[in-house]
Structures are given as structure tokens and as C-alpha cells.
């Protein structure tokens, strides 16, 4: 083994637990393996960010507005069912969206984003059209739950993984800009859907959203691209491509920081989406006009827009894990401390804005944290794996909250405690992941 060979090998070692700088070999584009490193810019890179923004606006953004559907169903098509039963529609959608991540991530690593996004566009638009024609509970489960969740997943994971191949030093910033799309979508959709439901009816209101999603998804598919990396010469170690996908996934979980990040995300997923589903019905139960209650969800999603912009921008210089941990903890604390005291519109809006800010930061920072501790060839697989695992707590989170609502005879106290506590526990596991990377609590990780 020559000295030159050793130097070149060191240049290919991923930078775990640190934010690359211009002096970092991993971020050095002039080295022998510089073509394997994201270039942090260029037309293709920023078109990918733009396409991801559009894809997340119409997919994850509309999913964040499920509280609008939840409230509508309880007073119209499914008014004979308990809210906890109706919540299963959104939970199935969330579960399919998360669980599909592992398969979609593997498909992305093998085939790139565009084929997946094109198929996802078809599935997603068809699912919305079928939702507009559904009549029974099981039809909503299939159309809005299963099919919509799958379509959203195929429009969500590929563009985010593609951004991670274009950016390194400014990865969190680029991903944050893309994630703003879901926040803006979550802000606009509740208002838009409520207006459409009241003016043209539920069926045509949903069909209008399908047309909008078709236009945005096609544009996103045309602009998102993956930066192709060259293969790295064999150094004698067993490479990822030499093993099957399930075994590769298991080996990824043997990485302690990644495993702790997964566990923390599971607890986060158990309670993170509860406010998005129940805050509209909570506002109505507090005597707020149903026409005004929808705006509380819009404020929550508007707060998440800022959470998707500001923390990721500072994360590239201050550390991604270093910001993710306090933002996750503050999301849980705001639920435990502020939501129980929100009995009128103003304090409820304050809580919604703050929770949106901190929960939005978690959604924007989790992908950069995964990418930071992953080999570039496994980014898609690891993002998908994490989301597949957290699909199960996501599936039971909202129905469990609804069951607590039923057991407590309409009191939201148990629901609030479950949501806030699980999010705080999740933040503690993410803190443990950070400490495994660097034992210094204040390290820039």
C-alpha cells in the first residue's frame, strides 16, 4: 500500500458528525475523487430544489391538511362515525406514506427519481379523483388512505434524496427550501379546500385539487434530477451493492447514531401529527366558529414554513443535530404547556404558530441529519428505511389519540399528554444520537 493510495482513500471517507468546510477533504472538489462529491449548486441542482418544492407542496402539503377532511367528514359523509374511527383514514395514509419509503428509497438508488415520480403522479391524482367519488368509509380508506399515501411517498422521497446528491455543505439549506413547499401547501390547502367545499361542493372541490396536483407534479417530475456519482474503486471491503437490500438495511441499523435517530423518530412520529389532525375539532369544541377553526390549522402550517427555512439555514453552520434536538424538545413542551391553556382563538393561534415552527424544523432537519451520517450511495435507502420504520407509530398515533378522546368523554387532556410526552422522549433519543457522534453536548454536529 503506497502513501498516495492511502491519501486518496482518506479523501473518500464520509465526514460523520461534522459540518464539512472548504478545507474538509470530503467537500474538496479538486481532489482525485472530487467528482463523487456534491458540488453545492448549478442549474440542475436548483431546478431539483424547485421541483421538490412543487412536489412537496401538492403532496405532503395536502396531507398536512387532513384536519380539514377530518372535520368535514365528522359533520357530513361520515357523521355517524366517531372521530377516532374517521382518524384511521389519515393514519392509514400516513402509514402507507412512511412505510413505502424503504421500497421507494431502494428504487431511487437503482433507477433515479423521474420514473418513480411519474408513476407517483398517476397514482396520486387518481387517488384524489376516487376520493371525490367515494361514498362509504372503506372507499375512503382505499382511495385517500392507501392509494394517496403511496402516491405521496413516490412524490416525496425521490426529490429529497436527489437534493442530497447535489448538495453537501449547504444540504440542510437546500432541503429546507424544498420542505417549505409542504408548509406552504399545508397553509393554503385548508383555506382552499374549505372555500371549495362551501362554493362548489366536496366532490368538485376535491377534483379541483386533483387538477392542481397534476400540473404541479408533472412540472416537478420534469425538473428533478439526481447527480450521478461514479463508482469508487474496490478497496477490499465489502460494498453495499454486494449484498441484498434487507441485509443492507439491517447493517444500517447497526450504526449507533442512525439507530438512535430511528428510535427517536419513532417516538416523535407517535405524537407529532396529532395537532394537525385534531386542532380544528378542538377549536370547534372551544366555541370557535367552524369557518374560523380551519384557519387555526392554516396558522399551524404557516408556522412550519418558518420552521423549515430558518433552522436549516443555521444548521449548515451551527450543526444539524445541534438544532434538531432543541427544536424537537420545544415542540413537545409547547404542546404540554400551551395547548391545555388555549381555550380561545388568540392563545390557540399562538400555540399553533409555535408548534408549527418547531415541528416544521424537525421535518426539515431529519433528512439532512440522515444524509450527514450516511454514505452518499445509501442516502436514499436510509431515508426510506427510517420512514418505513416510523410508519408503525404514525399509524397508531392519531387513532390512539382519538381513543383517548373517547375514553375521557370528549376531554382533550389525555390526547395532549400523549402527543407532547412522546415528542419529548423522541428528542432525548435524538440527543443520545448526537452524543454518540460527539460526546460534547455543545459540539457543532
Coordinates of C-alpha atoms in Angstrom, one line a residue:
X1 CA 0.0 0.0 0.0
X2 CA 1.6 3.3 -1.1
X3 CA 1.3 6.6 0.6
X4 CA -0.6 8.1 -2.4
X5 CA -3.1 5.3 -2.3
X6 CA -3.7 5.9 1.4
X7 CA -4.2 9.6 0.8
X8 CA -6.7 9.0 -1.9
X9 CA -8.6 6.5 0.3
X10 CA -8.8 9.0 3.1
X11 CA -10.4 11.5 0.7
X12 CA -13.3 9.1 0.2
X13 CA -14.1 8.6 3.9
X14 CA -17.5 10.2 4.7
X15 CA -17.5 13.1 7.2
X16 CA -19.7 11.8 10.0
X17 CA -20.8 14.1 12.8
X18 CA -19.3 17.3 11.4
X19 CA -20.3 20.0 9.1
X20 CA -18.0 19.9 6.1
X21 CA -15.9 23.0 5.4
X22 CA -14.0 24.1 2.4
X23 CA -10.9 22.5 3.9
X24 CA -12.6 19.2 4.5
X25 CA -11.4 16.5 2.1
X26 CA -14.9 15.4 1.7
X27 CA -16.0 18.8 0.5
X28 CA -13.0 19.3 -1.7
X29 CA -14.0 19.3 -5.3
X30 CA -10.4 19.5 -6.6
X31 CA -9.3 16.1 -5.2
X32 CA -9.0 12.9 -7.2
X33 CA -12.5 11.8 -6.1
X34 CA -14.0 15.3 -6.3
X35 CA -16.5 14.2 -8.9
X36 CA -18.0 11.9 -6.3
X37 CA -18.9 14.8 -4.0
X38 CA -21.9 17.1 -4.4
X39 CA -21.0 20.5 -6.0
X40 CA -23.4 22.6 -3.9
X41 CA -25.0 24.4 -6.8
X42 CA -25.6 24.7 -10.5
X43 CA -28.7 24.8 -12.7
X44 CA -29.6 21.1 -12.3
X45 CA -29.2 21.4 -8.5
X46 CA -31.5 24.4 -8.1
X47 CA -34.1 23.0 -10.6
X48 CA -34.2 19.9 -8.4
X49 CA -34.9 22.1 -5.4
X50 CA -37.6 23.9 -7.3
X51 CA -39.2 20.6 -8.4
X52 CA -39.0 19.2 -4.9
X53 CA -40.7 22.4 -3.6
X54 CA -43.6 21.8 -6.0
X55 CA -43.9 18.1 -5.3
X56 CA -44.0 18.6 -1.6
X57 CA -46.5 21.5 -1.9
X58 CA -49.1 19.3 -3.6
X59 CA -48.4 16.0 -1.8
X60 CA -47.1 16.4 1.8
X61 CA -48.7 19.8 1.9
X62 CA -52.2 18.4 1.3
X63 CA -51.6 15.5 3.6
X64 CA -50.8 18.1 6.4
X65 CA -54.3 19.5 5.7
X66 CA -56.1 16.3 6.6
X67 CA -57.6 18.0 9.6
X68 CA -59.8 19.8 7.1
X69 CA -61.1 16.5 5.8
X70 CA -61.4 15.1 9.3
X71 CA -63.6 18.0 10.4
X72 CA -65.7 17.8 7.2
X73 CA -66.3 14.1 7.4
X74 CA -67.5 14.3 11.0
X75 CA -70.3 16.7 10.0
X76 CA -71.1 15.3 6.5
X77 CA -70.4 12.0 4.8
X78 CA -69.2 10.1 7.9
X79 CA -71.1 11.9 10.6
X80 CA -72.4 8.6 12.0
X81 CA -68.8 7.5 12.9
X82 CA -66.7 8.5 15.9
X83 CA -63.8 10.9 15.2
X84 CA -61.4 8.2 16.3
X85 CA -62.7 5.9 13.6
X86 CA -62.5 8.7 10.9
X87 CA -58.9 9.4 12.0
X88 CA -57.9 6.0 10.7
X89 CA -58.2 7.4 7.2
X90 CA -55.5 9.9 7.8
X91 CA -53.5 7.3 9.8
X92 CA -53.6 4.8 7.0
X93 CA -52.5 7.5 4.6
X94 CA -49.6 8.4 6.9
X95 CA -48.6 4.8 7.4
X96 CA -48.6 3.9 3.7
X97 CA -46.6 7.1 3.0
X98 CA -44.0 6.3 5.6
X99 CA -43.8 2.5 5.1
X100 CA -43.4 2.9 1.3
X101 CA -40.2 4.9 2.0
X102 CA -37.9 1.8 2.2
X103 CA -39.0 0.4 -1.1
X104 CA -39.1 3.8 -2.8
X105 CA -35.6 4.7 -1.4
X106 CA -34.2 1.4 -2.8
X107 CA -35.9 2.1 -6.2
X108 CA -34.4 5.6 -6.2
X109 CA -30.8 4.3 -5.6
X110 CA -31.3 1.9 -8.5
X111 CA -33.3 4.0 -11.0
X112 CA -33.2 7.6 -10.0
X113 CA -36.2 9.9 -9.4
X114 CA -38.1 10.5 -12.6
X115 CA -39.7 7.1 -13.2
X116 CA -40.8 6.9 -9.6
X117 CA -42.3 10.4 -9.6
X118 CA -44.1 9.9 -12.9
X119 CA -45.8 6.8 -11.6
X120 CA -46.4 8.5 -8.3
X121 CA -48.2 11.4 -10.1
X122 CA -50.6 9.0 -11.8
X123 CA -51.4 7.2 -8.6
X124 CA -51.8 10.3 -6.5
X125 CA -54.1 12.1 -9.0
X126 CA -56.2 9.0 -9.5
X127 CA -56.5 8.6 -5.7
X128 CA -57.8 12.2 -5.3
X129 CA -60.3 11.7 -8.1
X130 CA -61.5 8.5 -6.4
X131 CA -61.8 10.3 -3.1
X132 CA -64.2 12.8 -4.7
X133 CA -66.4 9.9 -5.8
X134 CA -66.2 7.8 -2.6
X135 CA -69.3 7.2 -0.5
X136 CA -68.5 4.6 2.2
X137 CA -65.9 4.5 4.9
X138 CA -63.9 1.7 3.3
X139 CA -63.8 3.5 0.0
X140 CA -62.2 6.5 1.7
X141 CA -59.7 4.1 3.4
X142 CA -58.7 2.7 0.0
X143 CA -58.7 6.0 -2.0
X144 CA -57.5 8.6 0.5
X145 CA -55.7 6.2 2.8
X146 CA -53.8 3.6 0.7
X147 CA -53.6 5.0 -2.8
X148 CA -53.0 8.6 -1.8
X149 CA -50.4 7.6 0.8
X150 CA -48.5 5.6 -1.8
X151 CA -48.6 8.5 -4.4
X152 CA -47.4 11.0 -1.8
X153 CA -44.5 8.8 -0.9
X154 CA -43.5 8.5 -4.6
X155 CA -43.5 12.3 -4.9
X156 CA -41.8 12.9 -1.5
X157 CA -38.7 10.7 -1.2
X158 CA -37.1 10.9 -4.6
X159 CA -36.8 14.7 -4.8
X160 CA -35.4 15.0 -1.3
X161 CA -32.9 12.2 -1.9
X162 CA -32.0 13.9 -5.2
X163 CA -31.2 17.2 -3.5
X164 CA -28.9 15.3 -1.1
X165 CA -26.8 14.2 -4.2
X166 CA -26.5 17.8 -5.4
X167 CA -25.5 19.5 -2.1
X168 CA -23.1 18.8 0.7
X169 CA -22.1 21.9 2.6
X170 CA -25.5 23.6 2.1
X171 CA -27.6 20.4 2.1
X172 CA -29.7 21.5 5.0
X173 CA -30.4 24.8 3.4
X174 CA -31.4 23.3 0.1
X175 CA -33.6 20.7 1.8
X176 CA -35.2 23.3 4.0
X177 CA -36.2 25.4 0.9
X178 CA -37.8 22.3 -0.6
X179 CA -39.6 21.4 2.7
X180 CA -41.1 24.9 2.7
X181 CA -43.3 23.6 -0.1
X182 CA -45.1 21.3 2.3
X183 CA -45.5 24.1 4.8
X184 CA -47.0 26.5 2.3
X185 CA -49.1 23.7 0.9
X186 CA -50.4 22.9 4.4
X187 CA -51.2 26.6 4.9
X188 CA -53.0 27.1 1.6
X189 CA -54.9 23.8 1.3
X190 CA -57.1 24.1 4.4
X191 CA -58.3 27.5 3.3
X192 CA -58.6 26.5 -0.4
X193 CA -60.5 23.3 0.4
X194 CA -62.8 24.9 2.9
X195 CA -63.6 27.6 0.2
X196 CA -64.2 25.0 -2.5
X197 CA -66.3 22.7 -0.3
X198 CA -68.6 25.7 0.6
X199 CA -68.8 27.0 -3.0
X200 CA -68.7 24.1 -5.4
X201 CA -69.3 21.2 -3.0
X202 CA -67.0 18.5 -1.7
X203 CA -66.7 16.4 -4.9
X204 CA -65.8 19.2 -7.2
X205 CA -63.6 20.8 -4.6
X206 CA -61.5 17.7 -4.4
X207 CA -61.4 17.4 -8.2
X208 CA -60.1 21.0 -8.5
X209 CA -57.3 20.0 -6.1
X210 CA -56.6 16.9 -8.3
X211 CA -56.1 19.2 -11.3
X212 CA -53.8 21.4 -9.4
X213 CA -51.8 18.5 -8.1
X214 CA -51.5 17.1 -11.7
X215 CA -50.0 20.3 -13.0
X216 CA -47.5 20.7 -10.2
X217 CA -46.5 17.1 -10.1
X218 CA -45.8 16.9 -13.8
X219 CA -43.6 20.1 -13.5
X220 CA -41.8 18.6 -10.5
X221 CA -41.1 15.3 -12.4
X222 CA -39.6 17.2 -15.3
X223 CA -37.3 19.4 -13.2
X224 CA -36.0 16.9 -10.5
X225 CA -32.7 15.1 -11.3
X226 CA -30.2 13.0 -9.5
X227 CA -26.5 13.8 -9.7
X228 CA -24.9 10.6 -10.8
X229 CA -21.9 9.5 -8.7
X230 CA -19.0 7.5 -10.2
X231 CA -18.2 4.1 -8.6
X232 CA -15.5 4.0 -6.1
X233 CA -12.7 1.6 -6.7
X234 CA -12.7 -1.6 -4.7
X235 CA -10.6 -1.2 -1.6
X236 CA -11.0 -4.8 -0.4
X237 CA -14.1 -4.1 1.8
X238 CA -17.5 -5.5 1.1
X239 CA -19.6 -2.9 -0.7
X240 CA -23.3 -2.1 -0.3
X241 CA -24.1 -3.4 -3.8
X242 CA -22.7 -6.8 -3.0
X243 CA -25.5 -7.6 -0.6
X244 CA -29.2 -7.8 -0.8
X245 CA -31.4 -4.8 0.3
X246 CA -32.8 -6.4 3.5
X247 CA -29.3 -7.2 4.8
X248 CA -28.1 -3.8 3.8
X249 CA -30.9 -2.2 5.8
X250 CA -30.1 -4.3 8.9
X251 CA -26.5 -3.3 8.7
X252 CA -27.6 0.4 8.5
X253 CA -29.3 -0.1 11.9
X254 CA -26.0 -1.4 13.3
X255 CA -24.7 2.2 13.1
X256 CA -25.4 3.5 16.6
X257 CA -26.1 7.2 15.7
X258 CA -28.5 6.1 12.9
X259 CA -30.2 3.5 15.1
X260 CA -30.8 6.1 17.9
X261 CA -32.1 8.6 15.3
X262 CA -34.6 6.0 14.2
X263 CA -35.8 5.2 17.7
X264 CA -36.1 8.9 18.5
X265 CA -38.1 9.5 15.2
X266 CA -40.4 6.7 16.2
X267 CA -41.4 8.5 19.4
X268 CA -41.6 11.7 17.5
X269 CA -44.0 10.2 14.9
X270 CA -46.3 8.8 17.6
X271 CA -47.3 12.3 18.7
X272 CA -46.0 14.8 16.1
X273 CA -49.1 14.7 13.8
X274 CA -51.8 14.7 16.5
X275 CA -52.2 18.5 16.5
X276 CA -52.5 18.5 12.7
X277 CA -55.4 16.1 12.9
X278 CA -57.3 17.3 16.0
X279 CA -56.7 21.1 16.3
X280 CA -59.6 22.0 14.1
X281 CA -62.1 19.9 16.0
X282 CA -60.6 21.1 19.3
X283 CA -61.1 24.7 18.2
X284 CA -64.7 24.0 17.3
X285 CA -65.3 22.4 20.7
X286 CA -63.9 25.6 22.4
X287 CA -66.8 27.5 20.7
X288 CA -64.8 28.9 17.8
X289 CA -66.8 29.2 14.6
X290 CA -66.2 26.2 12.2
X291 CA -65.5 28.7 9.4
X292 CA -62.7 30.2 11.6
X293 CA -61.4 27.0 13.0
X294 CA -59.9 26.0 9.7
X295 CA -57.6 29.0 9.9
X296 CA -56.0 27.6 13.0
X297 CA -54.7 24.7 11.0
X298 CA -53.5 27.2 8.4
X299 CA -51.6 29.1 11.0
X300 CA -50.0 25.9 12.3
X301 CA -48.8 25.1 8.8
X302 CA -47.7 28.7 8.2
X303 CA -45.6 28.5 11.4
X304 CA -44.0 25.3 9.9
X305 CA -42.9 27.4 6.9
X306 CA -40.6 29.4 9.1
X307 CA -39.5 26.3 10.8
X308 CA -38.5 24.8 7.5
X309 CA -36.5 27.9 6.5
X310 CA -34.7 29.4 9.5
X311 CA -33.3 26.4 11.4
X312 CA -32.0 24.6 8.3
X313 CA -30.2 27.8 7.2
X314 CA -28.4 28.0 10.5
X315 CA -27.9 24.2 10.7
X316 CA -25.4 24.3 7.9
X317 CA -23.1 26.4 10.1
X318 CA -24.2 25.6 13.7
X319 CA -24.8 21.9 13.3
X320 CA -27.8 19.9 12.2
X321 CA -28.2 17.6 15.2
X322 CA -27.4 20.6 17.4
X323 CA -30.6 22.4 16.2
X324 CA -32.7 19.3 15.7
X325 CA -32.6 18.3 19.4
X326 CA -33.9 21.6 20.9
X327 CA -36.5 22.1 18.2
X328 CA -37.9 18.6 18.8
X329 CA -37.9 19.2 22.6
X330 CA -39.7 22.6 22.3
X331 CA -42.3 21.1 20.0
X332 CA -43.2 18.7 22.8
X333 CA -43.0 21.3 25.5
X334 CA -45.3 23.7 23.6
X335 CA -47.9 21.0 23.4
X336 CA -47.8 20.2 27.1
X337 CA -47.7 23.8 28.3
X338 CA -49.6 25.9 25.8
X339 CA -52.2 23.7 24.3
X340 CA -54.1 23.0 27.6
X341 CA -54.4 26.7 28.2
X342 CA -55.7 27.6 24.8
X343 CA -59.4 28.0 25.3
X344 CA -60.0 30.9 22.9
X345 CA -58.8 31.9 19.5
X346 CA -55.8 34.0 20.4
X347 CA -53.9 31.6 22.6
X348 CA -54.8 28.7 20.3
X349 CA -53.3 30.7 17.3
X350 CA -50.2 31.4 19.4
X351 CA -49.8 27.7 20.2
X352 CA -50.4 26.7 16.6
X353 CA -47.8 29.1 15.3
X354 CA -45.1 28.0 17.8
X355 CA -45.8 24.3 17.4
X356 CA -45.7 24.7 13.6
X357 CA -42.4 26.4 13.9
X358 CA -40.7 23.7 16.0
X359 CA -42.4 20.7 14.3
X360 CA -41.5 22.2 10.9
X361 CA -37.9 22.4 12.0
X362 CA -37.9 18.7 12.8
X363 CA -39.4 17.8 9.4
X364 CA -36.8 19.9 7.7
X365 CA -33.8 18.7 9.6
X366 CA -34.3 15.0 9.9
X367 CA -33.3 14.3 6.3
X368 CA -30.1 16.4 6.4
X369 CA -29.2 14.5 9.6
X370 CA -29.7 11.2 7.9
X371 CA -27.6 12.3 5.0
X372 CA -24.9 13.6 7.2
X373 CA -24.2 10.2 8.8
X374 CA -24.7 8.2 5.6
X375 CA -22.6 7.2 2.6
X376 CA -23.9 9.1 -0.5
X377 CA -24.8 5.7 -2.1
X378 CA -27.0 4.8 0.8
X379 CA -28.8 8.1 1.4
X380 CA -32.0 7.0 -0.5
X381 CA -32.1 3.6 1.3
X382 CA -31.5 5.1 4.8
X383 CA -34.1 7.9 4.3
X384 CA -36.6 5.3 3.2
X385 CA -35.7 2.9 5.9
X386 CA -36.2 5.4 8.7
X387 CA -39.6 6.5 7.3
X388 CA -40.7 2.8 6.8
X389 CA -39.9 2.1 10.5
X390 CA -41.7 5.2 11.8
X391 CA -44.7 4.3 9.8
X392 CA -45.9 2.0 12.5
X393 CA -46.1 4.6 15.4
X394 CA -47.5 7.0 12.8
X395 CA -50.3 4.5 12.1
X396 CA -51.4 4.2 15.7
X397 CA -50.7 7.8 16.9
X398 CA -53.9 9.5 15.7
X399 CA -56.3 6.6 16.5
X400 CA -54.7 6.3 19.9
X401 CA -55.3 10.0 20.5
X402 CA -58.9 9.6 19.2
X403 CA -59.4 6.6 21.5
X404 CA -58.2 8.7 24.5
X405 CA -60.7 11.4 23.4
X406 CA -63.5 8.7 23.5
X407 CA -62.4 7.3 26.9
X408 CA -62.2 10.7 28.5
X409 CA -65.7 11.6 27.2
X410 CA -64.5 14.4 24.9
X411 CA -61.7 15.7 27.1
X412 CA -58.5 16.5 25.1
X413 CA -56.2 16.2 28.2
X414 CA -55.1 12.6 27.5
X415 CA -54.6 13.3 23.8
X416 CA -52.4 16.3 24.6
X417 CA -50.3 14.5 27.2
X418 CA -49.7 11.6 24.8
X419 CA -48.6 13.9 22.0
X420 CA -46.3 16.2 24.0
X421 CA -44.7 13.4 26.1
X422 CA -43.9 11.1 23.1
X423 CA -42.3 14.1 21.2
X424 CA -40.1 15.0 24.2
X425 CA -39.0 11.4 24.7
X426 CA -38.1 11.3 21.0
X427 CA -36.0 14.4 21.4
X428 CA -34.0 12.7 24.1
X429 CA -33.1 9.7 21.9
X430 CA -32.0 12.1 19.2
X431 CA -29.8 13.8 21.8
X432 CA -28.3 10.4 22.5
X433 CA -27.6 10.0 18.8
X434 CA -25.8 13.4 18.8
X435 CA -23.7 12.4 21.8
X436 CA -22.6 9.2 20.1
X437 CA -21.2 11.3 17.3
X438 CA -19.6 13.8 19.7
X439 CA -19.7 13.5 23.5
X440 CA -19.5 17.3 23.8
X441 CA -23.1 18.5 24.4
X442 CA -22.3 21.8 22.7
X443 CA -20.5 20.3 19.8
X444 CA -21.3 21.7 16.3
X445 CA -22.7 18.4 15.0

